[in-house]
mmCIF file of C-alpha atoms and ligand atoms in Angstrom:
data_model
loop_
_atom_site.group_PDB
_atom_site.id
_atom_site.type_symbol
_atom_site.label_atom_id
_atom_site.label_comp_id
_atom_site.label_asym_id
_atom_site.label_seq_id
_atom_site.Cartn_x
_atom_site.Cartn_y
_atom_site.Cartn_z
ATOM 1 C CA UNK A 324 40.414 -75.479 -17.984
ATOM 2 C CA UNK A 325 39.781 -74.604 -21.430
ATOM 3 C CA UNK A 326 39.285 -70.979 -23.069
ATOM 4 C CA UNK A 327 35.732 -70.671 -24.636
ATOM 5 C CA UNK A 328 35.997 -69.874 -28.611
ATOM 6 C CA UNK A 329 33.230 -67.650 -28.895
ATOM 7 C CA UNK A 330 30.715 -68.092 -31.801
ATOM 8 C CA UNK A 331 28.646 -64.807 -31.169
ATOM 9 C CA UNK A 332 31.459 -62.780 -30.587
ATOM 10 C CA UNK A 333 33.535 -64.148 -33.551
ATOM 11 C CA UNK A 334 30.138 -63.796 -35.624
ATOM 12 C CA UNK A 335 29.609 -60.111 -35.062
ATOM 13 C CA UNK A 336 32.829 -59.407 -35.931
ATOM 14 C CA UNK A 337 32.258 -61.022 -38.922
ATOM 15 C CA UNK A 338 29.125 -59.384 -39.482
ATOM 16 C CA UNK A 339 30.329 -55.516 -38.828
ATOM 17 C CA UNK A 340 33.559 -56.173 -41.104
ATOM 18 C CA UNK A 341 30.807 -57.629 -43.741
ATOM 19 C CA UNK A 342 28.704 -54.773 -43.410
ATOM 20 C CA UNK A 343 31.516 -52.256 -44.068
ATOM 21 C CA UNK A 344 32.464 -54.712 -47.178
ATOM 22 C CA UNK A 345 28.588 -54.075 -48.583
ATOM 23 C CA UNK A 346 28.139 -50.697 -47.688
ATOM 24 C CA UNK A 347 31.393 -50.102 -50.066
ATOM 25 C CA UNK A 348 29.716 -52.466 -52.661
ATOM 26 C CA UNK A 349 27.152 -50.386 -52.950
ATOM 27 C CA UNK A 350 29.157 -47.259 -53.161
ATOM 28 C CA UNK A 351 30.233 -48.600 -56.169
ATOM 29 C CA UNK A 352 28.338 -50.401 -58.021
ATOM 30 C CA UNK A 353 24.736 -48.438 -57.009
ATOM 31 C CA UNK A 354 22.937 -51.655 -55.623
ATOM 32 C CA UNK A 355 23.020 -54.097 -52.614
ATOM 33 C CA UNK A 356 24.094 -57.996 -53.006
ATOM 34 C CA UNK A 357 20.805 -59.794 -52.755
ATOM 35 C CA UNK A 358 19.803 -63.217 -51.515
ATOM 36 C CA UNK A 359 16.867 -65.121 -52.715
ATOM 37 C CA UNK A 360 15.517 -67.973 -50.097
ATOM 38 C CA UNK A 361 12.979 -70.314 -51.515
ATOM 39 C CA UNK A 362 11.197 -72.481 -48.857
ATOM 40 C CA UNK A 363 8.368 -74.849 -49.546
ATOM 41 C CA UNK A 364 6.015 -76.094 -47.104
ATOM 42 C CA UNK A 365 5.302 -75.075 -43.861
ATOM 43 C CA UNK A 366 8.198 -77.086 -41.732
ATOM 44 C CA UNK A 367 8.051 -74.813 -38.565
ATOM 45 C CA UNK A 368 11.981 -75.404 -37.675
ATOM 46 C CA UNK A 369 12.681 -74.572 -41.418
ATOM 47 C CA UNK A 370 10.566 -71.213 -41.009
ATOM 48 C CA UNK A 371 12.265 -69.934 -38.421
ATOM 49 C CA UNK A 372 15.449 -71.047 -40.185
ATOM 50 C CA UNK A 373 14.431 -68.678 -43.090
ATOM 51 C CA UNK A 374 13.240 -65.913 -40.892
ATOM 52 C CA UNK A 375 16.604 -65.637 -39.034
ATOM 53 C CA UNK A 376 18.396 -66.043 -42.732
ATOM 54 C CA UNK A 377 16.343 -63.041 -43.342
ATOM 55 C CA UNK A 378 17.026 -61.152 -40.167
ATOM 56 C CA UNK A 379 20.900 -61.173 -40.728
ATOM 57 C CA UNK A 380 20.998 -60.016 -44.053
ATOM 58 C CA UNK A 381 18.965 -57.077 -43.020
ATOM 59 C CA UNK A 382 21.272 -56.617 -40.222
ATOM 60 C CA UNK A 383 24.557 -56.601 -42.658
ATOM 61 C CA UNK A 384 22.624 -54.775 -45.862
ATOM 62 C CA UNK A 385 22.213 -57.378 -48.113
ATOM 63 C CA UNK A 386 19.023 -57.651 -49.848
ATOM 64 C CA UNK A 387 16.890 -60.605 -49.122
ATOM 65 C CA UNK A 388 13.732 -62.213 -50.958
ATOM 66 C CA UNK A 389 11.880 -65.102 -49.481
ATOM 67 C CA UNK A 390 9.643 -67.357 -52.065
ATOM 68 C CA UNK A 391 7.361 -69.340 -49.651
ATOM 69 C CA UNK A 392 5.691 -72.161 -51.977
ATOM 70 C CA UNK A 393 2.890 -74.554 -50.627
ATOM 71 C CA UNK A 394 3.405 -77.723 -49.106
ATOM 72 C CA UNK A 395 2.156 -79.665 -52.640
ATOM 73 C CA UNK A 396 4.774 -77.825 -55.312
ATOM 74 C CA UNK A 397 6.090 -80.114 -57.682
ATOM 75 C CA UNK A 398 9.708 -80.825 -58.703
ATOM 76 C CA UNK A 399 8.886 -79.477 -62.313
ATOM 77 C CA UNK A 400 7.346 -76.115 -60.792
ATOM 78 C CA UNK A 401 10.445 -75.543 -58.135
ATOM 79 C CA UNK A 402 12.805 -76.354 -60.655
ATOM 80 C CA UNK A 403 11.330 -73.508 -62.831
ATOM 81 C CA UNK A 404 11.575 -71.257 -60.228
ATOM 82 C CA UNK A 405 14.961 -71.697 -59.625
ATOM 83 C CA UNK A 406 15.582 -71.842 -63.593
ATOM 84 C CA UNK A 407 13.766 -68.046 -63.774
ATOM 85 C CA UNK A 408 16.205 -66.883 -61.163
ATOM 86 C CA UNK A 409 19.173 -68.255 -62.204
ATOM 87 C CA UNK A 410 18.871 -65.899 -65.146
ATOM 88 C CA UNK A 411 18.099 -62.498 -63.493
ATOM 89 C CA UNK A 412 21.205 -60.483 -62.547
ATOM 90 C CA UNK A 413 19.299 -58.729 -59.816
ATOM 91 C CA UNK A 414 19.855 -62.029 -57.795
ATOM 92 C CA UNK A 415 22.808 -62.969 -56.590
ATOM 93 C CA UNK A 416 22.848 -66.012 -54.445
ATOM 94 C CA UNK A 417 19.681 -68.705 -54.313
ATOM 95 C CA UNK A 418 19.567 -70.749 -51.572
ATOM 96 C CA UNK A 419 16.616 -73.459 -51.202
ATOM 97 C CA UNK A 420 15.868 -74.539 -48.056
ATOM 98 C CA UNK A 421 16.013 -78.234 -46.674
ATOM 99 C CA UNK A 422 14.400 -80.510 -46.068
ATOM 100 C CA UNK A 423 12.512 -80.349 -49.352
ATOM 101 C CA UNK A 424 8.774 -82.379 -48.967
ATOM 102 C CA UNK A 425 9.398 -86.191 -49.953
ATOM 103 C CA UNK A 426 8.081 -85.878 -53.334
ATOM 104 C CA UNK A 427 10.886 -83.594 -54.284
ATOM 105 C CA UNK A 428 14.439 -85.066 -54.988
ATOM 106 C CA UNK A 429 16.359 -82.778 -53.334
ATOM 107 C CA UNK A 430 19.828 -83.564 -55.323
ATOM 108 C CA UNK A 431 17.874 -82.584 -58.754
ATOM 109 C CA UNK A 432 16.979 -78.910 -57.271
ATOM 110 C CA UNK A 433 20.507 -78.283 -55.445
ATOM 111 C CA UNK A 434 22.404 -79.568 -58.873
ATOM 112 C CA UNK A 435 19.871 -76.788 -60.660
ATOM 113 C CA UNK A 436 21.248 -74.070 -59.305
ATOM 114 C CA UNK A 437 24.080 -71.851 -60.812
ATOM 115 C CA UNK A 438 26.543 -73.031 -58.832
ATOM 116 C CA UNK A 439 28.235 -69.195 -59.541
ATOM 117 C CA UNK A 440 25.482 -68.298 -56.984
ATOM 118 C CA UNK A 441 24.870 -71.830 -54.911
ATOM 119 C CA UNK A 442 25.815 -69.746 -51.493
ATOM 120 C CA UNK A 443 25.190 -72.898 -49.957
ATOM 121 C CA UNK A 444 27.856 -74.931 -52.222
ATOM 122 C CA UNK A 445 26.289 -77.857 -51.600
ATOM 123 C CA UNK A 446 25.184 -78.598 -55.338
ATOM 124 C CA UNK A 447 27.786 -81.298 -57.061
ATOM 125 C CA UNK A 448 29.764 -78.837 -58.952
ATOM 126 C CA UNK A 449 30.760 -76.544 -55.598
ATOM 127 C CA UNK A 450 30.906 -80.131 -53.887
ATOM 128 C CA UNK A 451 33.796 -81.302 -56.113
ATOM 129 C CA UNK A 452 35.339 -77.897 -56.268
ATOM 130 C CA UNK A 453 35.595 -77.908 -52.911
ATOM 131 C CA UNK A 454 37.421 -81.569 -52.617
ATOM 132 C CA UNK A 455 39.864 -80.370 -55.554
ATOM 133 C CA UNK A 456 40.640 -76.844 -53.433
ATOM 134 C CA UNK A 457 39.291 -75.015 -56.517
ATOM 135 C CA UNK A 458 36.538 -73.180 -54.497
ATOM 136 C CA UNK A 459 34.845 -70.330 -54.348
ATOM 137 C CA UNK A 460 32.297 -71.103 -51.475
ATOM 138 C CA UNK A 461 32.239 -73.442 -49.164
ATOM 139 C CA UNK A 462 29.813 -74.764 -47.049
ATOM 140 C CA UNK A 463 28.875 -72.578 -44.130
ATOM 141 C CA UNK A 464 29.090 -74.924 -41.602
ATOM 142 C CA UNK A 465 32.502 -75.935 -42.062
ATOM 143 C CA UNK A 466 33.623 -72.829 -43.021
ATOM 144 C CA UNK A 467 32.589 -71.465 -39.956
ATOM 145 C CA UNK A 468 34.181 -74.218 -38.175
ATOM 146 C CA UNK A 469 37.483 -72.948 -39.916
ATOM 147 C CA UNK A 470 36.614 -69.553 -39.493
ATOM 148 C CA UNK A 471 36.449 -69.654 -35.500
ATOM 149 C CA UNK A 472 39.812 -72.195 -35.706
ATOM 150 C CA UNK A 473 41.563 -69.275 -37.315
ATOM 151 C CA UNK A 474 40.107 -66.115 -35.354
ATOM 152 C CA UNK A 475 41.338 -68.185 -31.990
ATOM 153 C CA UNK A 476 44.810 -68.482 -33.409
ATOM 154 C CA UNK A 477 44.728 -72.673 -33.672
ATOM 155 C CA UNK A 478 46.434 -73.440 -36.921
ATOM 156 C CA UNK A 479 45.986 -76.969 -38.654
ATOM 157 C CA UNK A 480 48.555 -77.586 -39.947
ATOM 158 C CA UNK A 481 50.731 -80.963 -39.121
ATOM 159 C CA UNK A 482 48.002 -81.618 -36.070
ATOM 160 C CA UNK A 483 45.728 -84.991 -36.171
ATOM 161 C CA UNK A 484 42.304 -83.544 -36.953
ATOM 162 C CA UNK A 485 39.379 -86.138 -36.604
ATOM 163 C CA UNK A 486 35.938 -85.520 -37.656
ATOM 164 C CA UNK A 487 33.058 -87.774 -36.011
ATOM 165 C CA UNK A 488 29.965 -87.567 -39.334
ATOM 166 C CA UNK A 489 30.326 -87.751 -42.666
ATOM 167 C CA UNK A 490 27.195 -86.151 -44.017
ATOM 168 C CA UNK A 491 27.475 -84.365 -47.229
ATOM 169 C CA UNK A 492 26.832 -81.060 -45.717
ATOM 170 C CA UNK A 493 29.439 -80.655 -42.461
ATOM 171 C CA UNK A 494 31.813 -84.011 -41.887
ATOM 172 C CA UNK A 495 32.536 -84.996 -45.595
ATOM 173 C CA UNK A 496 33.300 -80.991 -46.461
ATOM 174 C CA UNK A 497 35.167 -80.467 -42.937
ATOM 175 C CA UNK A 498 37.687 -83.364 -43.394
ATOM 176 C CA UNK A 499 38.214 -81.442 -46.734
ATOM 177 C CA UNK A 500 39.295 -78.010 -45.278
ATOM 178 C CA UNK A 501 40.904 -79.594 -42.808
ATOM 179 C CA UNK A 502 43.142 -81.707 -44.935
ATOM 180 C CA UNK A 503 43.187 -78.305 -46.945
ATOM 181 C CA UNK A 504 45.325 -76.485 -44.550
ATOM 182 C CA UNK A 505 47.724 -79.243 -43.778
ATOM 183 C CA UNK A 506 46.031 -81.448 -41.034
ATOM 184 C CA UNK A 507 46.071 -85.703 -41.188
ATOM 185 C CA UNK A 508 42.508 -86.022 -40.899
ATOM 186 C CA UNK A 509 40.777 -89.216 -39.841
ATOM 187 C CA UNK A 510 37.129 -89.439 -40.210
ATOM 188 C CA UNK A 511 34.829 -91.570 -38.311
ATOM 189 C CA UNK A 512 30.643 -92.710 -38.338
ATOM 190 C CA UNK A 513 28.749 -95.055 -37.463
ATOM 191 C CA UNK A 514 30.193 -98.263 -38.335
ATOM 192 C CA UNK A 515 33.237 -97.109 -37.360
ATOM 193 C CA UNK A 516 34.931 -100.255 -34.958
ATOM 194 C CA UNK A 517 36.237 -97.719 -32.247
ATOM 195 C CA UNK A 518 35.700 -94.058 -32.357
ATOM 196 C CA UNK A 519 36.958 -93.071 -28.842
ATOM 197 C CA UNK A 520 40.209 -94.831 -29.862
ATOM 198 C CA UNK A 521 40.688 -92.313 -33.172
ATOM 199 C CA UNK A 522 38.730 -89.082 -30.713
ATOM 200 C CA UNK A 523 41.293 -89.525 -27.833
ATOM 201 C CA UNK A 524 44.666 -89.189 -30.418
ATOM 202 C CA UNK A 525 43.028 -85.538 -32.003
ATOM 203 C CA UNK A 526 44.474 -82.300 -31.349
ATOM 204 C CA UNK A 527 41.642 -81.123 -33.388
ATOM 205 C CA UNK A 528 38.391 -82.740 -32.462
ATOM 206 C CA UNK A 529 35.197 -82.203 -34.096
ATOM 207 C CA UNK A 530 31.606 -83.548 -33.704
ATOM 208 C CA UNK A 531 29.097 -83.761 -36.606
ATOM 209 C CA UNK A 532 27.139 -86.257 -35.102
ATOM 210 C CA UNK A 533 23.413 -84.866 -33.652
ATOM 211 C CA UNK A 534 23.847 -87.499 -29.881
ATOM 212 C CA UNK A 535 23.502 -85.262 -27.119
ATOM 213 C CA UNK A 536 26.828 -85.544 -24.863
ATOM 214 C CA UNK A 537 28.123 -88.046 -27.439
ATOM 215 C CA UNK A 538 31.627 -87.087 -26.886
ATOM 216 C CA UNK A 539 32.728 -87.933 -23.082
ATOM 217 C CA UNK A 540 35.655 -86.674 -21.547
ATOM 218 C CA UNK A 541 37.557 -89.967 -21.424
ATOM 219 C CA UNK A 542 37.208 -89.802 -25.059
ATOM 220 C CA UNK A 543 39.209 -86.570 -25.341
ATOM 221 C CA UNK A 544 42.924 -85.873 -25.258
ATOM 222 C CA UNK A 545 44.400 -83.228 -22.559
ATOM 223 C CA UNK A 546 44.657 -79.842 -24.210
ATOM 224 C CA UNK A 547 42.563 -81.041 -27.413
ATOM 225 C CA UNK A 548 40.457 -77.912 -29.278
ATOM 226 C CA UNK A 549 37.084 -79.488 -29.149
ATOM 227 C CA UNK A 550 34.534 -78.251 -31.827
ATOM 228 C CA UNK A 551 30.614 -79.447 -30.987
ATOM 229 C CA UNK A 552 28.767 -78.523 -34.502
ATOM 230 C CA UNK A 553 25.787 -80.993 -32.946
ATOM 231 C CA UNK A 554 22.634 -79.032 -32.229
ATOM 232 C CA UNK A 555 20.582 -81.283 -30.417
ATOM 233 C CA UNK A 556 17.153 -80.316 -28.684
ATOM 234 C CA UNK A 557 16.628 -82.506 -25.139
ATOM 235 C CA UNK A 558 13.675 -83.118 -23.041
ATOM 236 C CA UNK A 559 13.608 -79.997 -21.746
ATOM 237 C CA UNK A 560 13.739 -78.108 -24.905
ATOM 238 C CA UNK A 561 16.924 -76.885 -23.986
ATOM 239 C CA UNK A 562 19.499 -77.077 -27.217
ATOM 240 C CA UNK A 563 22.473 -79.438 -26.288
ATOM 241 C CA UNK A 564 25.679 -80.520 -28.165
ATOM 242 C CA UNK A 565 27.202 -83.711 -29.110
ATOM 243 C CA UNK A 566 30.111 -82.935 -26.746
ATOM 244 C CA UNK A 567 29.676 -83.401 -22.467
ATOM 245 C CA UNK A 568 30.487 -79.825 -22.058
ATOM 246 C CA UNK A 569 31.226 -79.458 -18.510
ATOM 247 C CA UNK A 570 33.310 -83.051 -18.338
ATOM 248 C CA UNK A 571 35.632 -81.428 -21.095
ATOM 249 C CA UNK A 572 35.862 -78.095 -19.755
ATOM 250 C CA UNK A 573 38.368 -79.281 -17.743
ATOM 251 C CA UNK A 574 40.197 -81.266 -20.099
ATOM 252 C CA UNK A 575 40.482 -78.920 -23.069
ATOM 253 C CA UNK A 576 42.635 -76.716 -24.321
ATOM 254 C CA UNK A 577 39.673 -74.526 -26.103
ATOM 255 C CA UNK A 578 35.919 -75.457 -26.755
ATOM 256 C CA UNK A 579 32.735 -74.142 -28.296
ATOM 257 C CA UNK A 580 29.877 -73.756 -26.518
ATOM 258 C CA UNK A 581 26.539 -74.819 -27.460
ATOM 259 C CA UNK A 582 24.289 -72.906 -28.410
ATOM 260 C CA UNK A 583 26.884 -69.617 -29.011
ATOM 261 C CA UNK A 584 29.684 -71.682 -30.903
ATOM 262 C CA UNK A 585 29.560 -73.048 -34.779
ATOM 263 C CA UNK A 586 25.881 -72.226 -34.581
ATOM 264 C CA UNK A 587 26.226 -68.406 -35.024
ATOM 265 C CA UNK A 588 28.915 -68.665 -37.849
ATOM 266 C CA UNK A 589 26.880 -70.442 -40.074
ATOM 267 C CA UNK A 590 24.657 -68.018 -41.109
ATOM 268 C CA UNK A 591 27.406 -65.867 -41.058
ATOM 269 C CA UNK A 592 29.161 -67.941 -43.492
ATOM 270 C CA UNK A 593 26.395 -67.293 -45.771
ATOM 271 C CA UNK A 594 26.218 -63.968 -45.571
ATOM 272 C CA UNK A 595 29.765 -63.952 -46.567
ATOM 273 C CA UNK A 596 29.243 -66.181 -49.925
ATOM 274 C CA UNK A 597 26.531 -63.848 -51.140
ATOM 275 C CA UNK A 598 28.504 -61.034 -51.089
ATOM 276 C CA UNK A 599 31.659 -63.080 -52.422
ATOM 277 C CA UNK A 600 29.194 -64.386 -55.200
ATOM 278 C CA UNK A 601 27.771 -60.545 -55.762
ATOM 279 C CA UNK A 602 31.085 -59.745 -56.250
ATOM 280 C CA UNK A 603 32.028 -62.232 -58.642
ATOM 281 C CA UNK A 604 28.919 -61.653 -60.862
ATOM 282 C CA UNK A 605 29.767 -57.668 -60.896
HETATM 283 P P1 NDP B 1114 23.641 -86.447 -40.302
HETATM 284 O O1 NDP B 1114 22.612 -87.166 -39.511
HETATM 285 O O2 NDP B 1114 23.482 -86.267 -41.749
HETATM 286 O O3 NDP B 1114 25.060 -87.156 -40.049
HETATM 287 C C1 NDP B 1114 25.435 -87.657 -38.800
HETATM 288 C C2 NDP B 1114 26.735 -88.385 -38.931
HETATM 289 O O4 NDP B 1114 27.058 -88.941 -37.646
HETATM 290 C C3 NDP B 1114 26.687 -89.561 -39.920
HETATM 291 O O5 NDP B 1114 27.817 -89.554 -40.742
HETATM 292 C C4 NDP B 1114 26.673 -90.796 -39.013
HETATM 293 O O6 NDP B 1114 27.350 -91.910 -39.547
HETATM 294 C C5 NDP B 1114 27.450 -90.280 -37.808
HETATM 295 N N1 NDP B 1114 27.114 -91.059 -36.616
HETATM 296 C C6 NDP B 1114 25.889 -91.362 -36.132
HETATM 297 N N2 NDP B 1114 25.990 -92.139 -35.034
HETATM 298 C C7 NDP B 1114 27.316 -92.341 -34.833
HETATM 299 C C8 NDP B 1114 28.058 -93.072 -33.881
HETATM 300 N N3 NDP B 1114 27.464 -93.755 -32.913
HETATM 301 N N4 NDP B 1114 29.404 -93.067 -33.972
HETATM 302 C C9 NDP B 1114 30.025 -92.367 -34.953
HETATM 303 N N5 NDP B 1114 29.372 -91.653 -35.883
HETATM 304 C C10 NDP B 1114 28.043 -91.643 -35.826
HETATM 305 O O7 NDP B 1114 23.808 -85.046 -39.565
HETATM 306 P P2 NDP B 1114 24.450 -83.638 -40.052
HETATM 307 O O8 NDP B 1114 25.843 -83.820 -40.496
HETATM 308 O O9 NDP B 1114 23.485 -82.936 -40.939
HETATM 309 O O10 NDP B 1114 24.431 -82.865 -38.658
HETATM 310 C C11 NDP B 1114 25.148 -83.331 -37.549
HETATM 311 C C12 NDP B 1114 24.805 -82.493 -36.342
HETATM 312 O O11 NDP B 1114 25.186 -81.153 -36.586
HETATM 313 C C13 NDP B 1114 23.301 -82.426 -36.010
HETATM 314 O O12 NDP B 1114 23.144 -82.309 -34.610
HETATM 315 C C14 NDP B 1114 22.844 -81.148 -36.669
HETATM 316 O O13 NDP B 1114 21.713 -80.587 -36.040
HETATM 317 C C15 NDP B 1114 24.061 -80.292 -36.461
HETATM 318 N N6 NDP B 1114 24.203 -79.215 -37.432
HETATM 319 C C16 NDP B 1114 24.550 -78.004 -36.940
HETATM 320 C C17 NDP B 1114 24.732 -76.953 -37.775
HETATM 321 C C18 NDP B 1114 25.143 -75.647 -37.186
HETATM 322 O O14 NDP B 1114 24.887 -74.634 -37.773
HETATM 323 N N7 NDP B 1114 25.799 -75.652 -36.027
HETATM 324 C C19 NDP B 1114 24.495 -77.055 -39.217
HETATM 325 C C20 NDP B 1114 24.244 -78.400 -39.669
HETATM 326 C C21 NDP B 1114 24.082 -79.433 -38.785
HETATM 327 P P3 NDP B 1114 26.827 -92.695 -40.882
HETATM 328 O O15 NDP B 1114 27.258 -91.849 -42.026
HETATM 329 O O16 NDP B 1114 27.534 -94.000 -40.829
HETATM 330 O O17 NDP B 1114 25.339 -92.805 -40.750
#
């Protein structure tokens, strides 16, 4: 039977030693790090995205700003936007939220923003800095990932790590940190020829994929760490993972839950790369 790595637990942790960190901040320099969110449109999953990104900065003492723009803002207009607070001090981190509406190309806003306060790192510079090792965010999903890796004592290094998804935003920048801290990393996708044959050889298993109970337990390895980042909402509007939880339970050597696992840290990951970017700019 596996142990359960904790998200929520591992997140408030997080969270209190981050508040201390802020609360000494602004001890000494005589202000809060602040977060600006820009959303545009009225995507309901994406609002309550923003309101929760709101709610935990609160919670931790950072100061938070939400731009809500109408559904019909063009590219030029957002772009200014971001352009305006790019060069006011008082902000610290800009984060835009996605999906953007179709008419905006979402790589020419992300690549707009200073990526000295791109708390999401996902623009091209943080995206190469991040390959290279040079970083100073990373993405918070994956570094959340790492983050609960290292809080539950599992080390990387010189274990076979494989990643199932290569988006931009988790698998590509996971196989990264992985290989980072000394793991041989395969990565699979969807045109990969056989994925349970490269999922059953990790000691370090984890699924990017968004398949509810994608990963079986015949596709695991006894005492594997099994990582679900999948969210995926099922016909009874109950949120599942990409991993068959129960099946490998048993099989594991540790496993995230969903919800309660990677979801928690990544908004705890942000929180962390505001104040690491408010720091950095003061
Ligand atoms: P994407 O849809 O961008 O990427 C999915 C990846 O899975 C792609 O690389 C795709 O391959 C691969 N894939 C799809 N089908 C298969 C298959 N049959 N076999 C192997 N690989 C396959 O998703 P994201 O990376 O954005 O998100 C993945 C999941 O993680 C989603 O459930 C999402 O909701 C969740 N998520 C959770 C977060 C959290 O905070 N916990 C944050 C972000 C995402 P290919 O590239 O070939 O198309």
């Amino acid at each position: 039977m596996a142990r359960i790595i904790d998200g929520k637990a591992i997140s408030a942790e997080i969270r209190a030693e981050l508040a201390e960190e802020i609360s000494d901040f602004k001890r000494e320099r005589g202000f809060a790090p602040s977060l600006t969110v820009i959303i545009v449109g009225e995507d309901p999953a994406s609002q309550v995205y923003v309101r929760n990104k709101e709610k935990a900065c609160v919670q931790v003492g950072i100061n938070s700003t939400v731009i809500r723009l109408p559904e019909e803002t063009g590219e030029t207009e957002l772009l200014s936007v971001i352009d305006r607070l790019n060069g006011d001090k008082t902000v610290n981190g800009i984060l835009v939220q996605l999906p953007l509406p179709k008419h905006i190309n979402e790589k020419n806003v992300i690549c707009a923003i200073n990526p000295e306060k791109d708390v999401d790192a996902f623009s091209y510079v943080n995206a190469g800095r991040i390959l290279t090792g040079d970083f100073d965010f990373l993405p918070c999903t994956p570094a959340g990932v790492m983050e609960l890796l290292h809080r539950s004592g599992i080390a990387v290094e010189g274990k076979e790590c494989v990643v199932v998804g290569r988006s931009n935003i988790v698998g590509k920048p996971m196989a990264a940190l992985l290989m980072h801290e000394n793991g041989t990393v395969t990565v699979c996708h969807s045109k990969t020829k056989d994925v349970p044959f490269h999922t059953r050889r990790a000691d370090i298993l984890v699924s990017a994929v968004g398949k509810p109970d994608f990963i079986k337990p015949d596709m695991i390895k006894e005492g594997a760490v099994v990582i679900d980042v999948g969210i995926n909402r099922v016909t009874d509007g109950k949120l599942k993972g990409d991993v068959d939880f129960e099946g490998c339970f048993e099989k594991a050597e540790a496993i995230t839950p969903v919800p309660g696992g990677v979801g928690p840290m990544t908004i705890t990951m942000l929180l962390k790369n505001t104040v690491t970017a408010a720091k950095k700019q003061n």
